[in-house]
Amino acid sequence: MAKLMEKLPGNNASAGAEVEITMSVIGGKWKGIILFHLAKEETRFNQLRRLIPGITQRMLTLQLRELEKDGIVERIAYQEIPPRVGYRLSELGYSLMPLIHMMRQWGEKYSQR
């Protein structure tokens, strides 16, 4: 593992800071899953709840707010009665998709071990 780390580009003390920044934005149990589902299309809150059965309403709300604050997700409020709110990835959010897809592929390979 140490030899692999030596070969990575930008392998110095400050390079870890960039990984830390990325993990602070998309890390945790739920954010990657939320981003994966939002990559397909704009999704309403309750649709996300159904797609991610293990997440509580409170946790989904918190995670979406954090992703919105970080500029990864956009919240769209439609002026309708009853009110309708959708969530979609921002342009910055879409730039994370290669990383999310690589994480999915790695997870598939790991689960087959």
mmCIF file of C-alpha atoms in Angstrom, residues 2 7 10 17-18 23 38 41-42 44 55 61 63 72 81-82 84 91 100 102 108 112:
data_model
loop_
_atom_site.group_PDB
_atom_site.id
_atom_site.type_symbol
_atom_site.label_atom_id
_atom_site.label_comp_id
_atom_site.label_asym_id
_atom_site.label_seq_id
_atom_site.Cartn_x
_atom_site.Cartn_y
_atom_site.Cartn_z
ATOM 1 C CA ALA A 2 2.812 2.420 0.859
ATOM 2 C CA LYS A 7 3.300 6.536 -7.041
ATOM 3 C CA GLY A 10 0.669 15.021 -5.925
ATOM 4 C CA ALA A 17 -5.987 18.363 2.028
ATOM 5 C CA GLU A 18 -7.738 18.061 -1.344
ATOM 6 C CA MET A 23 -14.722 13.987 1.576
ATOM 7 C CA LEU A 38 -30.029 12.723 -8.646
ATOM 8 C CA GLU A 41 -33.090 13.260 -13.294
ATOM 9 C CA GLU A 42 -34.667 15.889 -11.118
ATOM 10 C CA ARG A 44 -38.741 15.074 -5.559
ATOM 11 C CA ILE A 55 -32.605 7.119 5.358
ATOM 12 C CA THR A 61 -33.343 16.928 4.737
ATOM 13 C CA GLN A 63 -27.974 15.988 3.668
ATOM 14 C CA ILE A 72 -23.685 20.448 -5.481
ATOM 15 C CA ILE A 81 -50.691 24.370 -5.005
ATOM 16 C CA PRO A 82 -49.898 22.124 -3.300
ATOM 17 C CA ARG A 84 -43.842 21.016 -5.197
ATOM 18 C CA GLU A 91 -23.146 21.822 -12.914
ATOM 19 C CA ILE A 100 -19.533 8.480 -8.123
ATOM 20 C CA MET A 102 -15.991 4.839 -10.097
ATOM 21 C CA GLU A 108 -19.400 -3.967 -7.296
ATOM 22 C CA GLN A 112 -17.783 -9.986 -5.396
#
